[in-house]
Tab-separated table of C-alpha atoms and ligand atoms in Angstrom:
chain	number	residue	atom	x	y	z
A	1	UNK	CA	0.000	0.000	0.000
A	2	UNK	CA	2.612	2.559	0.860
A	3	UNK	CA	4.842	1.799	-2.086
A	4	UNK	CA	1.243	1.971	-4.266
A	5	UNK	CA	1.343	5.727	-2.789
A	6	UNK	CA	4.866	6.328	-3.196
A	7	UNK	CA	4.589	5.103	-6.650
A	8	UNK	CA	1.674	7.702	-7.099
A	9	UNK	CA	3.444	10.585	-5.848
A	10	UNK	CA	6.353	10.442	-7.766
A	11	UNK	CA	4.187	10.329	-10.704
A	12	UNK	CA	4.140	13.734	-13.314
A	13	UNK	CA	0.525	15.513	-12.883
A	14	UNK	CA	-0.481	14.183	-16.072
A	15	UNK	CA	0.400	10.699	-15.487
A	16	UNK	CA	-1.374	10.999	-11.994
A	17	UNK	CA	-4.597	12.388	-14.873
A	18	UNK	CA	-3.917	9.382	-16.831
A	19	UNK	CA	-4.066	6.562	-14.078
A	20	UNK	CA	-6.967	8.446	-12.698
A	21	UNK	CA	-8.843	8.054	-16.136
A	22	UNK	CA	-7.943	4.461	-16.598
A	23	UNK	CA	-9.747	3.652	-12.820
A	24	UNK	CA	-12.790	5.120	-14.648
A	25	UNK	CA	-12.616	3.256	-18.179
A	26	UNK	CA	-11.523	6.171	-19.671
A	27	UNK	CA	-8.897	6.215	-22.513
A	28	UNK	CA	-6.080	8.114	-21.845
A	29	UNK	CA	-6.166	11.636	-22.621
A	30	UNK	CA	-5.636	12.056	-26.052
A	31	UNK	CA	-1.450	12.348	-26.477
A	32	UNK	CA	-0.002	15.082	-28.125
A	33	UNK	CA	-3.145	17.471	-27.633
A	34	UNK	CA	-2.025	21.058	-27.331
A	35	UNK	CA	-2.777	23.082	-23.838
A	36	UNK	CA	-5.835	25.063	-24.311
A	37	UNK	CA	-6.578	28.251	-22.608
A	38	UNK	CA	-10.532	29.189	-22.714
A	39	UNK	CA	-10.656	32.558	-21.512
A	40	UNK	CA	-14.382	33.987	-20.946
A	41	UNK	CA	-16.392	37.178	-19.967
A	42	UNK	CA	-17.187	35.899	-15.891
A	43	UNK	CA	-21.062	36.177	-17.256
A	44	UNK	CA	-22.965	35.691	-20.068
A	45	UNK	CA	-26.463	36.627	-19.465
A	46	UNK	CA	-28.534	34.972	-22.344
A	47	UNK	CA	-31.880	35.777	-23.323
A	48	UNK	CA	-35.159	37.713	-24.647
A	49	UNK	CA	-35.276	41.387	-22.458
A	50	UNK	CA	-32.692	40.713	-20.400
A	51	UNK	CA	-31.028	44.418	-20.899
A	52	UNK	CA	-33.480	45.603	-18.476
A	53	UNK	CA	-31.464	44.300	-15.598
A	54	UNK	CA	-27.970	45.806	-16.699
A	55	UNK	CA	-28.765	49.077	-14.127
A	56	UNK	CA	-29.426	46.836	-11.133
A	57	UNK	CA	-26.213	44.676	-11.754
A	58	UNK	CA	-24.455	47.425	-12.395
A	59	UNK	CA	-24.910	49.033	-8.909
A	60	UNK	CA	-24.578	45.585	-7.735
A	61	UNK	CA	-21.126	45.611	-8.769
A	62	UNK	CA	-20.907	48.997	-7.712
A	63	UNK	CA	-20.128	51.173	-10.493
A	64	UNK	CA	-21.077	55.100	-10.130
A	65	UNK	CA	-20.195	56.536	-13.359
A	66	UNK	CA	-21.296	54.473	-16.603
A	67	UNK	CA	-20.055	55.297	-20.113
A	68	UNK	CA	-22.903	54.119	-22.795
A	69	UNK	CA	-21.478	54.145	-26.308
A	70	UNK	CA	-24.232	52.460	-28.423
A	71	UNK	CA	-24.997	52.711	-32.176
A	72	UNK	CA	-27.690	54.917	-33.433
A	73	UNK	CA	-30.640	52.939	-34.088
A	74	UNK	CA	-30.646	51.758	-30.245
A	75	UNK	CA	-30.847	55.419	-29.313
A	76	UNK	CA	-34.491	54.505	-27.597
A	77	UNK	CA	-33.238	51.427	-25.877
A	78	UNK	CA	-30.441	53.387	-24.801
A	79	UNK	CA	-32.764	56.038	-23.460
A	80	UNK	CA	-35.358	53.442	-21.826
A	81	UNK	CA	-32.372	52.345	-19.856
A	82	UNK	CA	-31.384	56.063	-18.688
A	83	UNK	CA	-34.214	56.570	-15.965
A	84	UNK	CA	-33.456	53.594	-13.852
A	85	UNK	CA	-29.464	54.401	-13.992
A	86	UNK	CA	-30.887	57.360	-12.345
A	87	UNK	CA	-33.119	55.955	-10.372
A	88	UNK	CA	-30.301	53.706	-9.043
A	89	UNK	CA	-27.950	57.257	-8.839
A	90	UNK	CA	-25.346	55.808	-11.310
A	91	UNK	CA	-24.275	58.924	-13.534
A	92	UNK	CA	-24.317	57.794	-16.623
A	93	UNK	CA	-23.012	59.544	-20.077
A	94	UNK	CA	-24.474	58.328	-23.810
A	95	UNK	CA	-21.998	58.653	-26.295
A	96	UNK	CA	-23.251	58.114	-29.685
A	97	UNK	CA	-21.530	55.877	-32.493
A	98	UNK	CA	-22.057	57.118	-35.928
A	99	UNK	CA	-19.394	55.235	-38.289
A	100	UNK	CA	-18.646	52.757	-39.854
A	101	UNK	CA	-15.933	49.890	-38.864
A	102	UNK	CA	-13.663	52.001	-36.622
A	103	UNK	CA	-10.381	53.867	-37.474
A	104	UNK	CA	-7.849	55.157	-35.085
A	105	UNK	CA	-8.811	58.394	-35.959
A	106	UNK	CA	-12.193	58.166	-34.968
A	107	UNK	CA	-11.173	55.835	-31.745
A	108	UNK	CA	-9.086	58.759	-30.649
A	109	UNK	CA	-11.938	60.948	-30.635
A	110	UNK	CA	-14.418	58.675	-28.471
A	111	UNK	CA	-11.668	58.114	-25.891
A	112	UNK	CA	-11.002	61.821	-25.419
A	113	UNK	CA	-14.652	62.030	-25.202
A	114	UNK	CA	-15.252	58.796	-22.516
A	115	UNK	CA	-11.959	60.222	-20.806
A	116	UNK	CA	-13.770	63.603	-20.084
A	117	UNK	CA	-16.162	61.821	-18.332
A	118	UNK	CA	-13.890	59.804	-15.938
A	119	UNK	CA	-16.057	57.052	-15.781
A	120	UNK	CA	-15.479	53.628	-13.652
A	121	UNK	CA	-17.297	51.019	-16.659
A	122	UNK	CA	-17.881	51.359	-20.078
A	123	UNK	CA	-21.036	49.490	-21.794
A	124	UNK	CA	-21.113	49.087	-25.388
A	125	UNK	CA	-24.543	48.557	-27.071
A	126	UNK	CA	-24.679	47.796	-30.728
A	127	UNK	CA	-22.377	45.703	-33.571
A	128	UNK	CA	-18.838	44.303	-33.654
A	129	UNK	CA	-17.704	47.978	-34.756
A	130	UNK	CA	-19.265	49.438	-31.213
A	131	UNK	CA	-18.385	46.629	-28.728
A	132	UNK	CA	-14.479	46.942	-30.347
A	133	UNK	CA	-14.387	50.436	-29.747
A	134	UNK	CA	-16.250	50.533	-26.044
A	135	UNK	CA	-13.669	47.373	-25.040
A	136	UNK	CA	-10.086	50.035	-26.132
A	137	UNK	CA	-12.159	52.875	-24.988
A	138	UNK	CA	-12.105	50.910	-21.180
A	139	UNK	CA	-8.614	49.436	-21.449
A	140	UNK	CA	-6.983	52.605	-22.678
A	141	UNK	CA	-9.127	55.117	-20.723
A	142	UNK	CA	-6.493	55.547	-18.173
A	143	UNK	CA	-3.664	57.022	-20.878
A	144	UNK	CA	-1.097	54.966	-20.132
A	145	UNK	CA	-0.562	53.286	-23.318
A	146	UNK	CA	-1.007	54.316	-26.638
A	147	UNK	CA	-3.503	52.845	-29.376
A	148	UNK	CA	0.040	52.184	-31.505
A	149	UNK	CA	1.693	50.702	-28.688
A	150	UNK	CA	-1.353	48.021	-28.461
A	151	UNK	CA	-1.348	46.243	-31.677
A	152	UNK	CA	-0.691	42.648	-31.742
A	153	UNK	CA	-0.533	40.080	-29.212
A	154	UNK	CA	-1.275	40.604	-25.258
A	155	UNK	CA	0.697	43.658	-25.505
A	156	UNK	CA	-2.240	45.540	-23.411
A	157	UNK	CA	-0.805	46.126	-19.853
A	158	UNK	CA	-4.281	45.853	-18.116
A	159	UNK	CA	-7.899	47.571	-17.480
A	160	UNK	CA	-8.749	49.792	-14.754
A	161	UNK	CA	-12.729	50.053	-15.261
A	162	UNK	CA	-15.583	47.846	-16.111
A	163	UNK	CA	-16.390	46.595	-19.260
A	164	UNK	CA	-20.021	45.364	-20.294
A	165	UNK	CA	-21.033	44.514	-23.657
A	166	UNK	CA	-24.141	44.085	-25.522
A	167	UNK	CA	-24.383	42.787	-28.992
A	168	UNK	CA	-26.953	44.327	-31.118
A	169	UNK	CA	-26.086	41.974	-34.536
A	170	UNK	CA	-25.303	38.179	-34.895
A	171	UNK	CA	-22.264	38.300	-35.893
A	172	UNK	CA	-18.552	39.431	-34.980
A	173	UNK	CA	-19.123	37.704	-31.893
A	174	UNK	CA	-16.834	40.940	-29.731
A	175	UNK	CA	-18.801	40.289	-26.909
A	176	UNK	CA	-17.417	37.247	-25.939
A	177	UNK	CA	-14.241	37.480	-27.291
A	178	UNK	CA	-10.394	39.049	-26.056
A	179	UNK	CA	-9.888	41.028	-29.783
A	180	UNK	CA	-10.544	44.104	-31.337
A	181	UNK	CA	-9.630	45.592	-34.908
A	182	UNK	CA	-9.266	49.078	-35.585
A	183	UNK	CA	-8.636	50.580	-39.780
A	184	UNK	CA	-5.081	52.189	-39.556
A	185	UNK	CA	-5.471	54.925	-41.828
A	186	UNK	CA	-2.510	55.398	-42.456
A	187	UNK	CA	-1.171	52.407	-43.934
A	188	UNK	CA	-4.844	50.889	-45.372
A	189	UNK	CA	-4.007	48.138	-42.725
A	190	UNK	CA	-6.618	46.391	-40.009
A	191	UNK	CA	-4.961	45.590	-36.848
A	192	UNK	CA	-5.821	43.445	-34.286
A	193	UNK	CA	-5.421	43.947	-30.980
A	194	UNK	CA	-5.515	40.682	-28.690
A	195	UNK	CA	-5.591	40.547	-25.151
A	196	UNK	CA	-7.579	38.944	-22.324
A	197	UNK	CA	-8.084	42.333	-20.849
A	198	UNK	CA	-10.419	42.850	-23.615
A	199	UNK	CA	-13.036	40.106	-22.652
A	200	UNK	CA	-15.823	42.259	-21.090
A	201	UNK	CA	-16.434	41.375	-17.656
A	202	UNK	CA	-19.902	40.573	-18.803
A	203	UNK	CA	-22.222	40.567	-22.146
A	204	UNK	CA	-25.831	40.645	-21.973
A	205	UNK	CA	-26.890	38.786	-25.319
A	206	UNK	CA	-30.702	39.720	-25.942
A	207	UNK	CA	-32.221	38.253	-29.701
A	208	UNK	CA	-34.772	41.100	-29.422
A	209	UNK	CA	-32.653	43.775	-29.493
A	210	UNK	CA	-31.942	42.145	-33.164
A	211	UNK	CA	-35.349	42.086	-34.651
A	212	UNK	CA	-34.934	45.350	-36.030
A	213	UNK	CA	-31.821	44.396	-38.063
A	214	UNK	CA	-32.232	44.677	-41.947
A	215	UNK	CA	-32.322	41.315	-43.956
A	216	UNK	CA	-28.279	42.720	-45.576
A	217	UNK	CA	-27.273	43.034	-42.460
A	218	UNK	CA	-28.419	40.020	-40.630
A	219	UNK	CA	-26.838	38.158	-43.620
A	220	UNK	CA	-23.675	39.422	-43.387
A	221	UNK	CA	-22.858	39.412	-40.059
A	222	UNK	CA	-24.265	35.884	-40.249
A	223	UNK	CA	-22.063	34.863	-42.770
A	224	UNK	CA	-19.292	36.366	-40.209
A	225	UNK	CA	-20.337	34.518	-37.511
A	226	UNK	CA	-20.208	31.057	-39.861
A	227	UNK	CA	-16.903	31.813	-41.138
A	228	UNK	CA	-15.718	31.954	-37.228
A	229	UNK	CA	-17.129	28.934	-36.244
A	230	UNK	CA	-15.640	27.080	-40.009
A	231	UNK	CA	-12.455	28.657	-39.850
A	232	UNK	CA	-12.332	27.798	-35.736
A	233	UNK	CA	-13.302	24.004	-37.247
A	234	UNK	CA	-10.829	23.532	-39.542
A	235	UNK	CA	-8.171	25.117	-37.727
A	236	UNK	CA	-4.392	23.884	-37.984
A	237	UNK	CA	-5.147	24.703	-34.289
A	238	UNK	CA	-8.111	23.305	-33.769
A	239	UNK	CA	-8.880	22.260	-30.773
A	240	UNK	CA	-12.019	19.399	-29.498
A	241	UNK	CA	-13.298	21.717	-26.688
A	242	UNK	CA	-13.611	24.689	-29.128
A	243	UNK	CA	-14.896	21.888	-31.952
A	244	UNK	CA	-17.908	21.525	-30.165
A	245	UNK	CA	-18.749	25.458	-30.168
A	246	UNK	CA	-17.879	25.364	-33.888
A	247	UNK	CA	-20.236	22.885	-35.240
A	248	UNK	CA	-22.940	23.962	-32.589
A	249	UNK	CA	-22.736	27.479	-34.245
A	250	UNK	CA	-22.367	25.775	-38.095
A	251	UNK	CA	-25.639	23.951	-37.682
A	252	UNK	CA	-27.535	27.069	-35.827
A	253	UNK	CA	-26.444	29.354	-38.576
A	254	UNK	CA	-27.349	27.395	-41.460
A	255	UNK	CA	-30.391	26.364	-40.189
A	256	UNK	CA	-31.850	29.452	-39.370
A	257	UNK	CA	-30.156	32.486	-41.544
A	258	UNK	CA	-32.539	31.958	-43.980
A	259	UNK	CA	-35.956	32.297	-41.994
A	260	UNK	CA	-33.926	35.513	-40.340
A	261	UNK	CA	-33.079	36.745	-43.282
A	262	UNK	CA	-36.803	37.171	-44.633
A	263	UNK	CA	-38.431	37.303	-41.108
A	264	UNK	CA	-36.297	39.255	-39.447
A	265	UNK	CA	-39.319	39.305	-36.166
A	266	UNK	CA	-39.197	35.639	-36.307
A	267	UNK	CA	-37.753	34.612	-32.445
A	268	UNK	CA	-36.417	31.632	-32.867
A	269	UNK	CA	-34.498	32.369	-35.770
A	270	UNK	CA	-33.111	35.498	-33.927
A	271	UNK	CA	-31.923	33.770	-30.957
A	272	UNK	CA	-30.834	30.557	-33.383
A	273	UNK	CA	-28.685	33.067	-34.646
A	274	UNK	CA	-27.694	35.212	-31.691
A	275	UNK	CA	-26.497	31.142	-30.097
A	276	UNK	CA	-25.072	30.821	-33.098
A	277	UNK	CA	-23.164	34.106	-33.301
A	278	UNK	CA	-22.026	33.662	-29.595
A	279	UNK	CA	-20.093	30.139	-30.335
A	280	UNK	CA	-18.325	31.644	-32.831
A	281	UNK	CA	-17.145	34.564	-31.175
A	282	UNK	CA	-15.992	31.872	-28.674
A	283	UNK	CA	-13.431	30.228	-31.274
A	284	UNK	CA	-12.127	33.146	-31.872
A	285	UNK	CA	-10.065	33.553	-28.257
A	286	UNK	CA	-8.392	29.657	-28.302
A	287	UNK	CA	-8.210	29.385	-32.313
A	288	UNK	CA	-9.043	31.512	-34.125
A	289	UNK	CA	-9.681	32.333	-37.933
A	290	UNK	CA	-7.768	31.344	-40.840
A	291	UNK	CA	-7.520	32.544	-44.816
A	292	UNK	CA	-11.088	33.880	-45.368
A	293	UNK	CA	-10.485	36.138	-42.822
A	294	UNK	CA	-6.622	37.323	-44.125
A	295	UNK	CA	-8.185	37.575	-47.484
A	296	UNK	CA	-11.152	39.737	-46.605
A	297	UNK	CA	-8.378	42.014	-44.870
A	298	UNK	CA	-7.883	43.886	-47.803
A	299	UNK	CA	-11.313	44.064	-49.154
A	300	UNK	CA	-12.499	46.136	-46.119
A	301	UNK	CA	-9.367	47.638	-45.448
A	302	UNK	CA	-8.309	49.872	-48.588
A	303	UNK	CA	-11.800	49.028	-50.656
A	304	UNK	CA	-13.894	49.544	-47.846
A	305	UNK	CA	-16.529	46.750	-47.865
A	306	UNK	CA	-17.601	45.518	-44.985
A	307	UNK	CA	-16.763	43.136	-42.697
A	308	UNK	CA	-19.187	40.541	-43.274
A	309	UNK	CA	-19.540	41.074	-46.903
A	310	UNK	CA	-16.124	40.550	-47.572
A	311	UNK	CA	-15.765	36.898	-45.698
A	312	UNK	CA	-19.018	35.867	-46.774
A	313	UNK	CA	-17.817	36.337	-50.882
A	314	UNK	CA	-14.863	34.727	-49.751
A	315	UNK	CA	-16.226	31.847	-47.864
A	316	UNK	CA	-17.201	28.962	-50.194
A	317	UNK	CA	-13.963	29.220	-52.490
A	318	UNK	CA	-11.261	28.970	-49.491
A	319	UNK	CA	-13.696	26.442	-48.293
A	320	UNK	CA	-12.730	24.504	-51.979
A	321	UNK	CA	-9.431	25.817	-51.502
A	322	UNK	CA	-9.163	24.053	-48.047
A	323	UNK	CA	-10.676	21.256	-48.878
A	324	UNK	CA	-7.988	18.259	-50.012
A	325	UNK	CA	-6.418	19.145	-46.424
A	326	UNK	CA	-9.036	18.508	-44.025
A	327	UNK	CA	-11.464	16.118	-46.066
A	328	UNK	CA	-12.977	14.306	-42.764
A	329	UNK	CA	-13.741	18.421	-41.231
A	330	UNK	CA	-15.059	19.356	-44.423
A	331	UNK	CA	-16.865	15.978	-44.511
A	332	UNK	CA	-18.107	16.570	-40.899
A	333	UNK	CA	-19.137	19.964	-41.389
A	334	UNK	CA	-20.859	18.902	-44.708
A	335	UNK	CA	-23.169	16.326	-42.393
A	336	UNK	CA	-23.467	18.580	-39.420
A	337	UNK	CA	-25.581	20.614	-42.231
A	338	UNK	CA	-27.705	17.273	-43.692
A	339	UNK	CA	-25.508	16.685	-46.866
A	340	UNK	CA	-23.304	13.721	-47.676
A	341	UNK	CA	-20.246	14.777	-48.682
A	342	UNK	CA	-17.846	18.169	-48.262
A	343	UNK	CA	-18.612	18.808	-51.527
A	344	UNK	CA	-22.411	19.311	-51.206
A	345	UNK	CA	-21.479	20.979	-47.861
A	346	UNK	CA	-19.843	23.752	-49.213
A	347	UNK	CA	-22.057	23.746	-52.193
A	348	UNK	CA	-24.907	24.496	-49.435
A	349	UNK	CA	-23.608	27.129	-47.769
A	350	UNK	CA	-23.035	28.870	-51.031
A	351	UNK	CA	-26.903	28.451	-52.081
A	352	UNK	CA	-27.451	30.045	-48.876
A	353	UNK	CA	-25.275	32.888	-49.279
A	354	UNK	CA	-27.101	33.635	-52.553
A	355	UNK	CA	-30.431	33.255	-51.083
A	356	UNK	CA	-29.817	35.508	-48.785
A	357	UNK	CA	-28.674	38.600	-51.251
A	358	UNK	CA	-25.076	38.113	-50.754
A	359	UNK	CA	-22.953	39.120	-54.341
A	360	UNK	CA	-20.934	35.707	-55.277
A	361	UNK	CA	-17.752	37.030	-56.714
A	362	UNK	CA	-15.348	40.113	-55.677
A	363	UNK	CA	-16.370	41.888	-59.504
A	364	UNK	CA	-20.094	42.160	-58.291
A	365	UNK	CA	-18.378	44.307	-55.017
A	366	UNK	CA	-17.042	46.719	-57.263
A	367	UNK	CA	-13.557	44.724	-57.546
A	368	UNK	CA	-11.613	45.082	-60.802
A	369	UNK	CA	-8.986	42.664	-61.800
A	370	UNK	CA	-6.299	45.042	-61.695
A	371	UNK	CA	-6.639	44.845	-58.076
A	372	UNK	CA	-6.381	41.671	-57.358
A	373	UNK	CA	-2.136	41.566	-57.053
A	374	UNK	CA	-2.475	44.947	-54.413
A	375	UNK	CA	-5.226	42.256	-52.508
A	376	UNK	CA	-2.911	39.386	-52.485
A	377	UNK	CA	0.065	41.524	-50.992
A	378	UNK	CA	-1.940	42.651	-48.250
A	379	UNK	CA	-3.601	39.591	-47.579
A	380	UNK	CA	0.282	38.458	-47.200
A	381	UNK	CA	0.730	40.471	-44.439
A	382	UNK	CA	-2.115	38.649	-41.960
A	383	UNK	CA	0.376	36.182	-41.083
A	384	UNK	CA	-1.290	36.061	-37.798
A	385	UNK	CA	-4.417	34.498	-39.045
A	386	UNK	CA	-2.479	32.763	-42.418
A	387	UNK	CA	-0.241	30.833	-40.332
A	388	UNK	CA	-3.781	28.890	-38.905
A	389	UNK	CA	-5.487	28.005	-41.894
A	390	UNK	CA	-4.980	24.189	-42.516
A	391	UNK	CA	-3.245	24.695	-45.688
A	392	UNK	CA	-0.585	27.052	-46.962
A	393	UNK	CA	-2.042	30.078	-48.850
A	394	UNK	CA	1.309	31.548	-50.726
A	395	UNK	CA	0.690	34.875	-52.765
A	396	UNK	CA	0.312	32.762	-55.942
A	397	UNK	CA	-2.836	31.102	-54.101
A	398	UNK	CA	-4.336	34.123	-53.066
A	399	UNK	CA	-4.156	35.559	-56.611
A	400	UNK	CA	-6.053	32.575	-57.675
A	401	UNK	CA	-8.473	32.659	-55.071
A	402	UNK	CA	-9.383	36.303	-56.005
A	403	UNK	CA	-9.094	35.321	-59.450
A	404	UNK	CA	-11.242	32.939	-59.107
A	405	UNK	CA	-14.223	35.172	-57.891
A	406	UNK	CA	-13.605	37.880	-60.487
B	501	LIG	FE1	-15.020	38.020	-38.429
């Protein structure tokens, strides 16, 4: 018995794991799987009117000064929400976003804005643009570190204030995720900034507050959302605890864009979607995206479509592109959607696409040919997302793949 113990001891952690599994007939933990890190807002609150109880938790948690930036149509939901911040005696400041996908420029002039206002948590009501910008407005409120300083990797030193964010679209799936982009003017580039200090400490994610969305819009950012939860999927990196978020989101989407799309009141659909939306923005912390989203770089950077648009016309042909080196994910993903083989999968998701108003090739977006070399070489430069994708996109394959949907 004691040299059983000894023996036990002395044993590594993951050999103690491994004996421990065996005593309950399970295999031993898969060899060789890579350490996975799932780092998560502390709450999700999930559900149909739930915004109405953001004031009350927000005293809970005992905030006194709360920075609203929200998008313009949710300027009565914003102000439906004012009285019982007031009623509660939180201050509270609405600062209006009216832009497109943010640029430095127009970051710098919401923080000196929120800064003004000193306050102690920042809420963010409306799309992937909105929630990007509240989530830098609260880590760089403080001034210590520069926008420039920030891009890349967990090169954020921290966050002072609170952070609460409230999706508004189905889509980028910011709420639940550590990154935001910003358009660098300067240079035509989109830059990512990654850190866990931009996970809001919670995200209230309400499918009514999406009923109102226009059929393009719910399409695109659909189409976003999908190409999270495919590119998380067929990952270099995948990984099986983010798998199962993947293909939960791949079947929600496709099942339900459509009815969104031309019901936009329809519930189910809208929380199918919002569900949906949410897994993928939870691949996008421990994996990831891949090539769409290097190649749609370009398209929104310098040409200026948007976000969604521009992975959604590049979905199905990296899908094709993909395809010979992940057969059995394409396969899987193909039957997670009712067809039989990747083929038919990704022939699917491109009927869907189309039936829900979204242009097929790059030349119906107002791209010429003559572009398509510029795209490729800035595509190139996305080696953060490139370097994931489960095959090897060299600027020769890029070329084709935007030749492809000219
Ligand atoms: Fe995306």
């Amino acid at each position: 018995m004691t040299n059983n113990t000894n023996t036990h001891v002395a044993k590594s952690p993951l050999g103690k794991q491994r004996s421990a599994l065996a005593n309950l007939g399970v295999k031993a933990p898969l060899r060789g799987l890579r350490v996975l890190t799932l780092n998560q807002p502390k709450k999700i609150v999930f559900g149909a009117n739930i915004l109405q109880q953001l004031p009350e938790d927000l005293q809970s948690s005992g905030y006194k000064r709360v920075l609203i930036l929200f998008t313009s149509p949710l300027r009565n939901v914003v102000n439906t929400l004012i009285p019982s911040f007031d009623n509660l005696s939180i201050l509270t400041q609405s600062l209006e976003y009216a832009f497109g996908e943010p640029t430095v420029d127009y970051f710098h002039s919401l923080l000196e804005e929120g800064q003004e206002f000193h306050p102690d948590c920042v809420v963010g009501i409306g799309g992937g643009s909105v929630l990007d910008t509240a989530k830098l407005i609260a880590a760089l409120l403080d001034g210590e570190q520069k926008i420039s300083e920030v891009f890349g990797k967990n090169l954020l030193s921290g966050r002072n204030i609170g952070l609460i964010c409230v999706p508004t679209t189905s889509g980028t799936g910011s709420e639940v995720s550590p990154n935001a982009i910003l358009l660098d003017e300067s240079d035509s580039e989109k830059k990512g900034i990654i850190s866990p200090f931009l996970l809001p400490d919670a995200c209230y994610i309400d499918p009514v507050l999406m009923t109102g969305l226009p059929p393009k819009i719910t399409a695109e950012t659909a189409m976003d959302a999908l190409s999270h939860c495919i590119e998380a999927y067929t990952n270099k990196f995948s990984h099986p605890v983010v798998d199962n978020y993947a293909l939960a989101g791949i079947k929600l989407i496709v099942e339900n864009l459509e009815t969104a799309y031309k019901d936009g009141q329809n519930p189910e659909a809208r929380s199918a979607l919002a569900l949906g939306s949410m897994y993928g923005g939870l691949c996008l912390g421990p994996v990831n995206t891949a090539a769409v989203h290097a190649l749609s770089y370009g398209l929104g950077g310098k040409y200026h479509i948007s976000h969604g648009l521009a992975n959604a016309v590049l979905l199905p042909e990296v899908m094709k592109f993909n395809l010979d080196a992940a057969p059995e994910k394409y396969a899987k993903i193909a039957f997670t959607i009712g067809e039989n083989t990747a083929l038919e999968g990704i022939a699917k998701i491109k009927s869907l696409s189309t039936a829900c108003g979204i242009p097929q090739k790059i030349s119906d977006i107002g791209i010429e040919s003559s572009e398509v070399e510029n795209l490729a070489d800035l595509a190139m430069k996305v080696t953060r997302l490139l370097v994931n994708n489960p095959r090897e996109v060299t600027r020769a394959d890029a070329i084709n793949i935007y030749t492809e949907l000219l």
